[in-house]
């Protein structure tokens, strides 16, 4: 590809690419200002905090807003539902580059000096451009550590990986105390959920129903934050044996697993058929096999925002909702 120089890039920014390495941000360099972060196998070096940031999806957008970085944001894209109310005022100040996935042309037109995303899938040639292509332009790109667990220590849970994102962003932007406060606040929610889990007897199973497409359900598999949330509240994800994040299954297969509790994600603001929690519940009640399940007949159903089923700054909210649901359903006192 032809090498281009982006206007607006921070002049002091230097980017190097390496193989897999420790995901933690390094200490400042010899000059006292440089910060190095390894993100999903790429080493990013910053001589100064970025000033013009583009977020490629809702989760990364809300993380930046939570960390108080609205004044550094020059673009956002692919926001699937309304942002959380606490972010609405700041979000209104951020230019929307695209309602869905931003193209490389849209990203580069915002003249960013840093790009962030929750998922590697945002960095493709037909979207924002590959991370390698962006690197050739001197533009560093960060991916959430939750999307590359294999490039992080094996003992890190999805929440640990999520918190490492906050830590890395805190180092990159020089807001370490703000990031540390957020980590402490969210770790407290994780601890509280684990206390609920410790009071649960037996091992109830939870089905996490994210979405439906043409009537076919997509549920949480054994990879991702729903599996960890299940364990924290003293349960087991009904499809933990499937090594995928969101496998497509059938209603009959779900019925065979006979989950004790069903967590239903509400994506009604996205607007696709079957996205709302009400529609998903209606499908289950109308299905010959699903309608006979105890969880459906006895309404052992917990509604949560669908966007929070993927790892994000809001995932602890759903963790709290599920922990409360387990108590309300009598699994813990």
C-alpha positions as a printed Julia matrix, in Angstrom:
333×3 Matrix{Float64}:
   0.0     0.0    0.0
   1.08    3.61  -0.52
   2.45    5.15   2.63
   0.54    8.21   3.8
   1.19   10.67   6.6
  -1.9    11.57   8.59
  -2.43   15.21   9.53
  -3.04   15.7   13.22
  -0.84   12.84  14.38
   1.07   13.6   17.53
   4.56   14.36  16.3
   6.29   12.6   19.14
   4.43    9.33  18.64
   6.52    6.3   17.8
   4.98    2.92  17.07
   6.77   -0.42  17.07
   5.32   -3.82  16.27
   6.44   -7.0   18.02
   5.19  -10.5   18.65
   3.33  -11.66  21.75
   4.45  -10.1   24.99
   3.25   -9.25  28.46
   0.0    -7.24  28.18
   0.84   -4.84  30.98
   1.99   -1.3   30.23
   5.67   -0.68  30.87
   7.25    1.96  33.04
   8.14    5.28  31.4
  11.2     5.21  29.2
  14.54    6.87  29.84
  13.12   10.27  28.94
  10.5     9.96  31.64
   7.52   10.39  29.31
   7.3     7.38  27.02
   4.82    4.61  27.78
   4.8     1.22  26.09
   1.74   -1.01  25.97
   1.42   -4.43  24.35
  -2.05   -4.94  22.93
  -2.97   -8.36  21.47
   0.57   -8.92  20.22
   1.42   -5.39  19.06
   3.71   -3.11  20.98
   2.55    0.5   21.08
   4.89    3.23  22.29
   3.62    6.68  23.23
   5.94    9.61  23.89
   2.93   11.71  24.93
  -0.75   11.03  25.69
  -2.92   10.81  22.55
  -5.02   13.87  21.77
  -7.33   12.62  19.0
  -8.9     9.21  19.64
 -11.38    7.22  17.56
 -13.42    4.42  19.19
 -14.67    1.78  16.74
 -17.49    0.23  18.79
 -19.83    0.86  21.68
 -17.84   -0.91  24.36
 -14.63    1.0   23.67
 -16.61    4.24  23.37
 -18.22    3.8   26.78
 -14.91    2.82  28.38
 -13.3     6.05  27.19
 -16.3     8.05  28.4
 -16.2     6.33  31.8
 -12.53    7.26  32.11
 -13.39   10.92  31.45
 -11.68   11.12  28.05
 -14.48   12.77  26.05
 -12.27   15.77  25.33
  -9.83   13.47  23.49
 -12.46   11.7   21.38
 -12.83   12.74  17.73
 -15.03    9.92  16.53
 -17.11    6.88  17.38
 -18.9     4.19  15.39
 -20.98    1.01  15.6
 -23.05    1.94  18.65
 -25.69   -0.82  18.71
 -27.96    0.53  21.45
 -28.37    3.79  23.29
 -25.33    4.52  25.43
 -25.9     4.23  29.16
 -27.68    7.3   30.6
 -24.62    8.34  32.58
 -22.67    8.74  29.33
 -25.38   10.4   27.22
 -24.32   14.01  27.77
 -20.67   13.35  26.92
 -21.53   11.01  24.06
 -23.5    13.8   22.38
 -20.22   15.73  22.05
 -18.47   12.97  20.07
 -18.8    12.93  16.25
 -20.42    9.75  14.92
 -18.26    8.61  12.0
 -20.65    5.82  11.02
 -23.82    4.32  12.51
 -22.36    0.86  11.91
 -18.77   -0.16  11.13
 -16.52    2.72  10.14
 -14.45    2.47   6.98
 -10.76    3.33   6.82
 -11.65    6.5    4.91
 -14.02    7.6    7.69
 -11.47    6.82  10.38
  -8.61    8.64   8.65
 -10.8    11.66   7.88
 -11.07   12.23  11.64
  -7.24   12.58  11.74
  -6.79   10.47  14.88
  -3.55    9.74  16.65
  -4.95    6.61  18.38
  -7.67    4.06  17.56
  -9.32    1.72  20.07
 -11.72   -1.2   19.67
 -13.06   -4.02  21.78
 -12.74   -6.62  19.04
 -10.05   -7.57  16.52
 -12.83   -7.94  13.94
 -13.05   -4.15  13.71
  -9.57   -4.08  12.16
 -10.15   -5.57   8.72
  -9.42   -4.27   5.24
 -13.11   -3.63   4.57
 -13.65   -1.84   7.88
 -11.19    0.5    9.57
  -8.16   -1.13   7.95
  -5.94   -3.8    9.42
  -3.78   -3.01  12.41
  -0.73   -3.48  10.2
  -2.04   -0.97   7.66
  -2.76    1.56  10.41
   0.7     0.97  11.88
   2.29    1.77   8.52
   0.6     5.15   8.77
   2.05    5.68  12.24
  -1.37    5.14  13.83
  -1.42    2.85  16.92
  -4.44    0.64  17.49
  -5.56   -1.02  20.7
  -7.74   -4.12  21.06
  -9.34   -5.18  24.32
  -7.32   -7.89  26.05
 -10.59   -9.8   26.42
 -10.46  -10.55  22.67
  -7.03  -12.19  22.8
  -6.92  -14.2   26.05
  -4.39  -16.57  24.45
  -1.87  -13.71  24.38
  -2.25  -13.02  28.1
  -1.37  -15.05  31.21
  -3.55  -18.16  31.4
  -4.75  -17.41  34.93
  -6.37  -14.08  33.95
 -10.17  -14.19  34.02
 -12.28  -12.16  31.57
 -12.76   -9.5   34.25
  -9.01   -9.46  34.93
  -8.45   -8.88  31.21
 -11.06   -6.13  31.16
  -9.41   -4.42  34.12
  -6.05   -4.66  32.36
  -7.6    -2.56  29.57
  -8.4     0.18  32.07
  -4.88    0.0   33.45
  -3.34    0.25  29.99
  -5.54    3.21  29.03
  -4.7     4.85  32.33
  -1.0     4.61  31.52
  -1.43    5.74  27.91
  -3.4     8.86  28.85
  -1.62    9.6   32.13
  -4.76    9.02  34.22
  -3.53    6.15  36.31
  -5.42    7.17  39.46
  -8.7     7.43  37.56
  -8.2     3.98  36.05
  -7.22    2.49  39.42
 -10.37    3.91  41.03
 -12.52    2.32  38.3
 -10.79   -1.04  38.75
 -11.32   -0.92  42.52
 -14.98   -0.01  42.1
 -15.64   -2.85  39.68
 -13.61   -5.41  41.63
 -15.9    -4.68  44.57
 -18.9    -5.74  42.44
 -17.08   -8.94  41.46
 -16.34   -9.65  45.13
 -19.96   -9.06  46.11
 -21.17  -11.42  43.37
 -18.75  -14.08  44.58
 -20.2   -13.72  48.09
 -23.64  -14.47  46.63
 -22.15  -17.45  44.8
 -20.66  -18.8   48.0
 -24.17  -18.96  49.47
 -25.61  -20.97  46.56
 -26.0   -24.68  47.19
 -25.62  -27.25  44.44
 -24.67  -26.13  40.94
 -27.64  -24.59  39.11
 -27.2   -24.03  35.38
 -27.74  -20.74  33.56
 -28.59  -20.29  29.91
 -27.45  -16.94  28.47
 -29.7   -16.1   25.51
 -28.13  -13.23  23.56
 -30.05  -12.99  20.3
 -32.07  -14.81  17.69
 -31.64  -14.75  13.93
 -34.45  -16.09  11.77
 -35.78  -17.74  14.9
 -32.5   -19.48  15.76
 -31.02  -18.67  19.19
 -27.45  -17.64  19.92
 -26.26  -18.44  23.44
 -23.15  -17.96  25.54
 -20.54  -20.68  25.1
 -17.6   -21.49  27.31
 -15.46  -18.56  26.15
 -16.22  -15.12  27.49
 -17.54  -13.13  30.38
 -20.96  -14.9   30.81
 -19.13  -18.09  31.73
 -17.17  -16.25  34.4
 -20.28  -14.48  35.68
 -22.04  -17.85  36.0
 -19.23  -19.19  38.15
 -19.1   -16.07  40.29
 -22.78  -16.41  41.24
 -22.4   -20.09  42.11
 -23.8   -21.52  38.88
 -22.58  -23.11  35.66
 -23.11  -21.86  32.14
 -25.37  -24.39  30.37
 -23.13  -24.4   27.28
 -19.73  -24.19  28.96
 -18.64  -27.23  26.96
 -18.85  -25.31  23.67
 -15.55  -23.55  22.95
 -17.11  -20.53  21.28
 -18.23  -17.12  22.51
 -21.74  -17.12  21.02
 -22.57  -20.44  19.32
 -25.73  -20.91  17.29
 -27.82  -23.71  18.78
 -31.43  -24.91  18.46
 -34.35  -24.51  20.84
 -34.47  -28.3   21.09
 -30.83  -28.46  22.14
 -31.46  -25.84  24.82
 -34.46  -27.82  26.05
 -32.29  -30.92  26.34
 -29.93  -29.02  28.67
 -32.94  -27.99  30.81
 -31.28  -24.92  32.41
 -32.38  -23.88  35.89
 -32.24  -20.17  35.07
 -32.4   -18.26  31.79
 -30.7   -14.88  31.38
 -32.21  -12.99  28.44
 -30.38  -10.13  26.77
 -32.47   -7.15  25.7
 -31.28   -5.58  22.44
 -34.58   -3.9   21.59
 -32.9    -0.61  20.64
 -30.95   -2.4   17.9
 -34.27   -2.98  16.17
 -33.78   -6.35  14.48
 -36.6    -8.92  14.65
 -36.36  -10.96  17.84
 -33.96   -8.52  19.52
 -36.1    -7.5   22.48
 -36.24   -9.54  25.66
 -40.04   -9.69  25.31
 -39.74  -11.27  21.85
 -37.25  -13.88  23.03
 -39.4   -14.81  26.0
 -42.47  -15.05  23.74
 -40.55  -17.39  21.43
 -39.69  -19.65  24.36
 -43.26  -19.69  25.65
 -44.55  -20.59  22.17
 -42.02  -23.32  21.47
 -43.36  -26.85  22.13
 -40.25  -28.05  24.01
 -39.05  -24.79  25.59
 -42.49  -23.97  26.97
 -42.35  -27.15  29.09
 -39.11  -26.23  30.86
 -39.41  -25.42  34.54
 -37.37  -22.24  34.06
 -39.91  -21.01  31.5
 -43.06  -22.2   33.3
 -41.9   -20.77  36.65
 -40.49  -17.61  35.09
 -36.93  -18.19  36.3
 -35.84  -15.55  33.83
 -33.47  -12.65  34.44
 -33.49   -9.75  31.97
 -30.27   -7.86  31.33
 -29.06   -5.33  28.73
 -27.74   -7.41  25.82
 -24.78   -5.1   25.23
 -23.5    -6.0   28.71
 -23.2    -9.7   27.86
 -20.03   -8.89  25.95
 -17.11   -7.65  28.07
 -17.42   -3.93  28.6
 -17.25   -1.26  31.25
 -20.94   -2.05  31.89
 -20.56   -5.83  32.39
 -20.42   -5.47  36.17
 -23.95   -4.07  36.02
 -25.23   -7.31  34.51
 -23.14   -9.29  37.0
 -24.97   -7.45  39.78
 -28.35   -8.05  38.11
 -27.69  -11.78  37.82
 -26.46  -12.02  41.42
 -29.63  -10.24  42.57
 -31.7   -12.52  40.36
 -30.16  -15.61  41.93
 -31.09  -14.26  45.37
 -34.61  -13.29  44.27
 -35.15  -16.77  42.79
 -34.17  -18.36  46.1
 -30.81  -19.82  45.11
 -28.97  -17.72  47.69
 -30.01  -15.98  50.85
